[in-house]
Amino acid sequence: MISIILESALFAALVAAVGALFIATIAHYTPLGVRWRQVRNRRLLEREAARHCPQHGPQREADLVRLPDGQTLCPTCYQEILDGKLD
């Protein structure tokens, strides 16, 4: 009984290792892997650009104010708008 369970566990580990090797090969040696890296980098850059206020500089993502239409706004700009100090 133990040998059957051990053999099943080893087979599952073998399948996982072959799958991981396959994904790693695709990610490093094919145009699809380049595309995956480009998409990841673009998302990181877009997130960073959304955090940067032209007037007040970079802000923490947790501090940004989300407007009802889905856009984000710097907390200082939001406070200025609430106080009526529009530029």
Tab-separated table of N, CA and C in Angstrom:
chain	number	residue	atom	x	y	z
A	1	MET	N	0.817	-1.192	0.000
A	1	MET	CA	0.000	0.000	0.000
A	1	MET	C	0.866	1.263	0.000
A	2	ILE	N	1.903	1.237	0.827
A	2	ILE	CA	2.811	2.377	0.908
A	2	ILE	C	3.498	2.592	-0.438
A	3	SER	N	3.862	1.512	-1.107
A	3	SER	CA	4.561	1.648	-2.384
A	3	SER	C	3.658	2.277	-3.447
A	4	ILE	N	2.368	1.986	-3.418
A	4	ILE	CA	1.437	2.576	-4.384
A	4	ILE	C	1.315	4.082	-4.134
A	5	ILE	N	1.197	4.484	-2.890
A	5	ILE	CA	1.092	5.902	-2.543
A	5	ILE	C	2.389	6.627	-2.906
A	6	LEU	N	3.527	6.002	-2.597
A	6	LEU	CA	4.819	6.603	-2.921
A	6	LEU	C	4.991	6.746	-4.430
A	7	GLU	N	4.602	5.721	-5.178
A	7	GLU	CA	4.711	5.775	-6.631
A	7	GLU	C	3.808	6.867	-7.209
A	8	SER	N	2.618	7.020	-6.664
A	8	SER	CA	1.697	8.077	-7.124
A	8	SER	C	2.264	9.466	-6.823
A	9	ALA	N	2.854	9.622	-5.649
A	9	ALA	CA	3.441	10.916	-5.285
A	9	ALA	C	4.624	11.246	-6.185
A	10	LEU	N	5.451	10.257	-6.469
A	10	LEU	CA	6.595	10.486	-7.345
A	10	LEU	C	6.151	10.798	-8.769
A	11	PHE	N	5.108	10.141	-9.232
A	11	PHE	CA	4.589	10.431	-10.568
A	11	PHE	C	4.047	11.860	-10.638
A	12	ALA	N	3.315	12.290	-9.608
A	12	ALA	CA	2.799	13.660	-9.576
A	12	ALA	C	3.947	14.667	-9.560
A	13	ALA	N	5.009	14.360	-8.820
A	13	ALA	CA	6.173	15.253	-8.783
A	13	ALA	C	6.858	15.311	-10.147
A	14	LEU	N	6.925	14.165	-10.843
A	14	LEU	CA	7.513	14.134	-12.172
A	14	LEU	C	6.705	14.973	-13.155
A	15	VAL	N	5.385	14.854	-13.115
A	15	VAL	CA	4.527	15.647	-13.999
A	15	VAL	C	4.691	17.133	-13.705
A	16	ALA	N	4.757	17.503	-12.428
A	16	ALA	CA	4.937	18.911	-12.063
A	16	ALA	C	6.296	19.432	-12.534
A	17	ALA	N	7.335	18.623	-12.393
A	17	ALA	CA	8.669	19.053	-12.823
A	17	ALA	C	8.743	19.222	-14.335
A	18	VAL	N	8.144	18.301	-15.089
A	18	VAL	CA	8.142	18.412	-16.547
A	18	VAL	C	7.335	19.641	-16.978
A	19	GLY	N	6.208	19.891	-16.316
A	19	GLY	CA	5.405	21.075	-16.626
A	19	GLY	C	6.161	22.365	-16.335
A	20	ALA	N	6.865	22.406	-15.207
A	20	ALA	CA	7.635	23.598	-14.864
A	20	ALA	C	8.778	23.815	-15.853
A	21	LEU	N	9.427	22.742	-16.273
A	21	LEU	CA	10.499	22.845	-17.264
A	21	LEU	C	9.954	23.339	-18.602
A	22	PHE	N	8.778	22.863	-18.979
A	22	PHE	CA	8.140	23.289	-20.224
A	22	PHE	C	7.817	24.782	-20.186
A	23	ILE	N	7.210	25.251	-19.103
A	23	ILE	CA	6.859	26.667	-18.963
A	23	ILE	C	8.118	27.533	-18.936
A	24	ALA	N	9.157	27.084	-18.223
A	24	ALA	CA	10.400	27.853	-18.161
A	24	ALA	C	11.046	27.946	-19.537
A	25	THR	N	10.998	26.867	-20.300
A	25	THR	CA	11.565	26.884	-21.650
A	25	THR	C	10.809	27.855	-22.542
A	26	ILE	N	9.501	27.825	-22.470
A	26	ILE	CA	8.692	28.760	-23.262
A	26	ILE	C	8.971	30.200	-22.851
A	27	ALA	N	9.075	30.435	-21.541
A	27	ALA	CA	9.260	31.797	-21.050
A	27	ALA	C	10.617	32.388	-21.418
A	28	HIS	N	11.635	31.552	-21.578
A	28	HIS	CA	12.976	32.086	-21.815
A	28	HIS	C	13.445	32.002	-23.259
A	29	TYR	N	12.896	31.117	-24.053
A	29	TYR	CA	13.471	30.877	-25.371
A	29	TYR	C	12.517	31.062	-26.545
A	30	THR	N	11.322	31.589	-26.319
A	30	THR	CA	10.380	31.756	-27.419
A	30	THR	C	9.874	33.193	-27.457
A	31	PRO	N	9.316	33.602	-28.579
A	31	PRO	CA	8.713	34.940	-28.661
A	31	PRO	C	7.538	35.116	-27.693
A	32	LEU	N	6.866	34.037	-27.344
A	32	LEU	CA	5.770	34.131	-26.373
A	32	LEU	C	6.290	34.587	-25.011
A	33	GLY	N	7.448	34.097	-24.619
A	33	GLY	CA	8.048	34.520	-23.360
A	33	GLY	C	8.408	35.989	-23.375
A	34	VAL	N	8.918	36.460	-24.514
A	34	VAL	CA	9.226	37.890	-24.651
A	34	VAL	C	7.950	38.706	-24.507
A	35	ARG	N	6.883	38.238	-25.117
A	35	ARG	CA	5.597	38.934	-25.032
A	35	ARG	C	5.094	38.981	-23.590
A	36	TRP	N	5.222	37.865	-22.862
A	36	TRP	CA	4.813	37.842	-21.450
A	36	TRP	C	5.590	38.878	-20.638
A	37	ARG	N	6.913	38.957	-20.855
A	37	ARG	CA	7.719	39.931	-20.123
A	37	ARG	C	7.343	41.362	-20.497
A	38	GLN	N	7.064	41.606	-21.767
A	38	GLN	CA	6.676	42.949	-22.196
A	38	GLN	C	5.359	43.373	-21.556
A	39	VAL	N	4.400	42.466	-21.496
A	39	VAL	CA	3.108	42.777	-20.880
A	39	VAL	C	3.293	43.072	-19.393
A	40	ARG	N	4.109	42.251	-18.715
A	40	ARG	CA	4.356	42.466	-17.286
A	40	ARG	C	5.030	43.816	-17.053
A	41	ASN	N	6.031	44.139	-17.873
A	41	ASN	CA	6.729	45.415	-17.720
A	41	ASN	C	5.808	46.594	-18.018
A	42	ARG	N	4.954	46.457	-19.048
A	42	ARG	CA	4.034	47.541	-19.374
A	42	ARG	C	3.063	47.788	-18.225
A	43	ARG	N	2.557	46.722	-17.615
A	43	ARG	CA	1.638	46.892	-16.484
A	43	ARG	C	2.328	47.575	-15.312
A	44	LEU	N	3.576	47.200	-15.043
A	44	LEU	CA	4.309	47.853	-13.960
A	44	LEU	C	4.514	49.335	-14.243
A	45	LEU	N	4.870	49.675	-15.468
A	45	LEU	CA	5.077	51.078	-15.829
A	45	LEU	C	3.780	51.872	-15.777
A	46	GLU	N	2.679	51.267	-16.216
A	46	GLU	CA	1.390	51.963	-16.151
A	46	GLU	C	0.972	52.198	-14.709
A	47	ARG	N	1.214	51.225	-13.850
A	47	ARG	CA	0.875	51.395	-12.436
A	47	ARG	C	1.726	52.509	-11.820
A	48	GLU	N	3.009	52.527	-12.173
A	48	GLU	CA	3.901	53.582	-11.662
A	48	GLU	C	3.480	54.962	-12.170
A	49	ALA	N	3.095	55.053	-13.438
A	49	ALA	CA	2.671	56.337	-14.005
A	49	ALA	C	1.372	56.816	-13.357
A	50	ALA	N	0.489	55.893	-13.001
A	50	ALA	CA	-0.768	56.283	-12.360
A	50	ALA	C	-0.531	56.818	-10.955
A	51	ARG	N	0.555	56.423	-10.331
A	51	ARG	CA	0.868	56.885	-8.981
A	51	ARG	C	1.569	58.232	-8.958
A	52	HIS	N	2.005	58.742	-10.092
A	52	HIS	CA	2.777	59.977	-10.144
A	52	HIS	C	1.871	61.170	-10.447
A	53	CYS	N	1.825	62.125	-9.520
A	53	CYS	CA	1.057	63.358	-9.711
A	53	CYS	C	1.991	64.403	-10.318
A	54	PRO	N	1.570	65.110	-11.383
A	54	PRO	CA	2.440	66.111	-12.004
A	54	PRO	C	2.804	67.262	-11.060
A	55	GLN	N	1.923	67.585	-10.124
A	55	GLN	CA	2.181	68.708	-9.222
A	55	GLN	C	2.857	68.297	-7.924
A	56	HIS	N	2.487	67.142	-7.397
A	56	HIS	CA	2.945	66.752	-6.068
A	56	HIS	C	3.891	65.554	-6.062
A	57	GLY	N	4.242	65.047	-7.218
A	57	GLY	CA	5.212	63.959	-7.307
A	57	GLY	C	4.610	62.594	-7.043
A	58	PRO	N	5.460	61.610	-6.818
A	58	PRO	CA	4.976	60.238	-6.623
A	58	PRO	C	4.202	60.092	-5.312
A	59	GLN	N	3.183	59.267	-5.357
A	59	GLN	CA	2.330	59.009	-4.199
A	59	GLN	C	2.290	57.507	-3.946
A	60	ARG	N	1.969	57.130	-2.737
A	60	ARG	CA	1.779	55.707	-2.445
A	60	ARG	C	0.460	55.258	-3.045
A	61	GLU	N	0.430	54.034	-3.517
A	61	GLU	CA	-0.783	53.527	-4.164
A	61	GLU	C	-1.946	53.449	-3.174
A	62	ALA	N	-1.647	53.174	-1.915
A	62	ALA	CA	-2.695	53.081	-0.900
A	62	ALA	C	-3.311	54.442	-0.589
A	63	ASP	N	-2.583	55.532	-0.837
A	63	ASP	CA	-3.068	56.873	-0.521
A	63	ASP	C	-3.922	57.493	-1.616
A	64	LEU	N	-3.874	56.951	-2.821
A	64	LEU	CA	-4.619	57.542	-3.932
A	64	LEU	C	-6.121	57.458	-3.688
A	65	VAL	N	-6.842	58.478	-4.151
A	65	VAL	CA	-8.290	58.545	-4.010
A	65	VAL	C	-8.912	58.034	-5.309
A	66	ARG	N	-9.796	57.037	-5.193
A	66	ARG	CA	-10.461	56.501	-6.375
A	66	ARG	C	-11.783	57.246	-6.568
A	67	LEU	N	-11.936	57.852	-7.746
A	67	LEU	CA	-13.145	58.605	-8.082
A	67	LEU	C	-14.241	57.639	-8.539
A	68	PRO	N	-15.508	58.092	-8.565
A	68	PRO	CA	-16.597	57.205	-8.983
A	68	PRO	C	-16.450	56.658	-10.402
A	69	ASP	N	-15.758	57.379	-11.292
A	69	ASP	CA	-15.595	56.884	-12.663
A	69	ASP	C	-14.418	55.919	-12.794
A	70	GLY	N	-13.703	55.622	-11.702
A	70	GLY	CA	-12.626	54.647	-11.721
A	70	GLY	C	-11.237	55.234	-11.780
A	71	GLN	N	-11.112	56.507	-12.059
A	71	GLN	CA	-9.791	57.134	-12.113
A	71	GLN	C	-9.264	57.364	-10.701
A	72	THR	N	-7.946	57.515	-10.585
A	72	THR	CA	-7.346	57.801	-9.286
A	72	THR	C	-6.838	59.234	-9.272
A	73	LEU	N	-6.764	59.794	-8.076
A	73	LEU	CA	-6.365	61.188	-7.907
A	73	LEU	C	-5.466	61.282	-6.686
A	74	CYS	N	-4.483	62.138	-6.770
A	74	CYS	CA	-3.566	62.397	-5.658
A	74	CYS	C	-4.378	62.917	-4.467
A	75	PRO	N	-4.082	62.489	-3.241
A	75	PRO	CA	-4.865	62.955	-2.087
A	75	PRO	C	-4.752	64.464	-1.866
A	76	THR	N	-3.605	65.049	-2.161
A	76	THR	CA	-3.434	66.492	-1.998
A	76	THR	C	-4.287	67.242	-3.019
A	77	CYS	N	-4.291	66.768	-4.261
A	77	CYS	CA	-5.144	67.386	-5.290
A	77	CYS	C	-6.617	67.253	-4.917
A	78	TYR	N	-6.993	66.113	-4.399
A	78	TYR	CA	-8.378	65.885	-3.999
A	78	TYR	C	-8.780	66.847	-2.888
A	79	GLN	N	-7.894	67.035	-1.920
A	79	GLN	CA	-8.177	67.957	-0.824
A	79	GLN	C	-8.278	69.383	-1.343
A	80	GLU	N	-7.420	69.755	-2.278
A	80	GLU	CA	-7.492	71.107	-2.870
A	80	GLU	C	-8.806	71.312	-3.600
A	81	ILE	N	-9.283	70.298	-4.296
A	81	ILE	CA	-10.555	70.409	-5.004
A	81	ILE	C	-11.695	70.574	-4.003
A	82	LEU	N	-11.655	69.804	-2.906
A	82	LEU	CA	-12.700	69.915	-1.885
A	82	LEU	C	-12.691	71.291	-1.214
A	83	ASP	N	-11.495	71.863	-1.043
A	83	ASP	CA	-11.385	73.184	-0.418
A	83	ASP	C	-11.685	74.324	-1.384
A	84	GLY	N	-11.846	74.019	-2.671
A	84	GLY	CA	-12.166	75.037	-3.664
A	84	GLY	C	-10.956	75.751	-4.218
A	85	LYS	N	-9.785	75.200	-4.061
A	85	LYS	CA	-8.553	75.822	-4.571
A	85	LYS	C	-8.191	75.207	-5.915
A	86	LEU	N	-8.998	75.455	-6.906
A	86	LEU	CA	-8.745	74.886	-8.224
A	86	LEU	C	-7.697	75.697	-8.952
A	87	ASP	N	-6.815	75.006	-9.680
A	87	ASP	CA	-5.785	75.698	-10.462
A	87	ASP	C	-6.288	76.019	-11.834
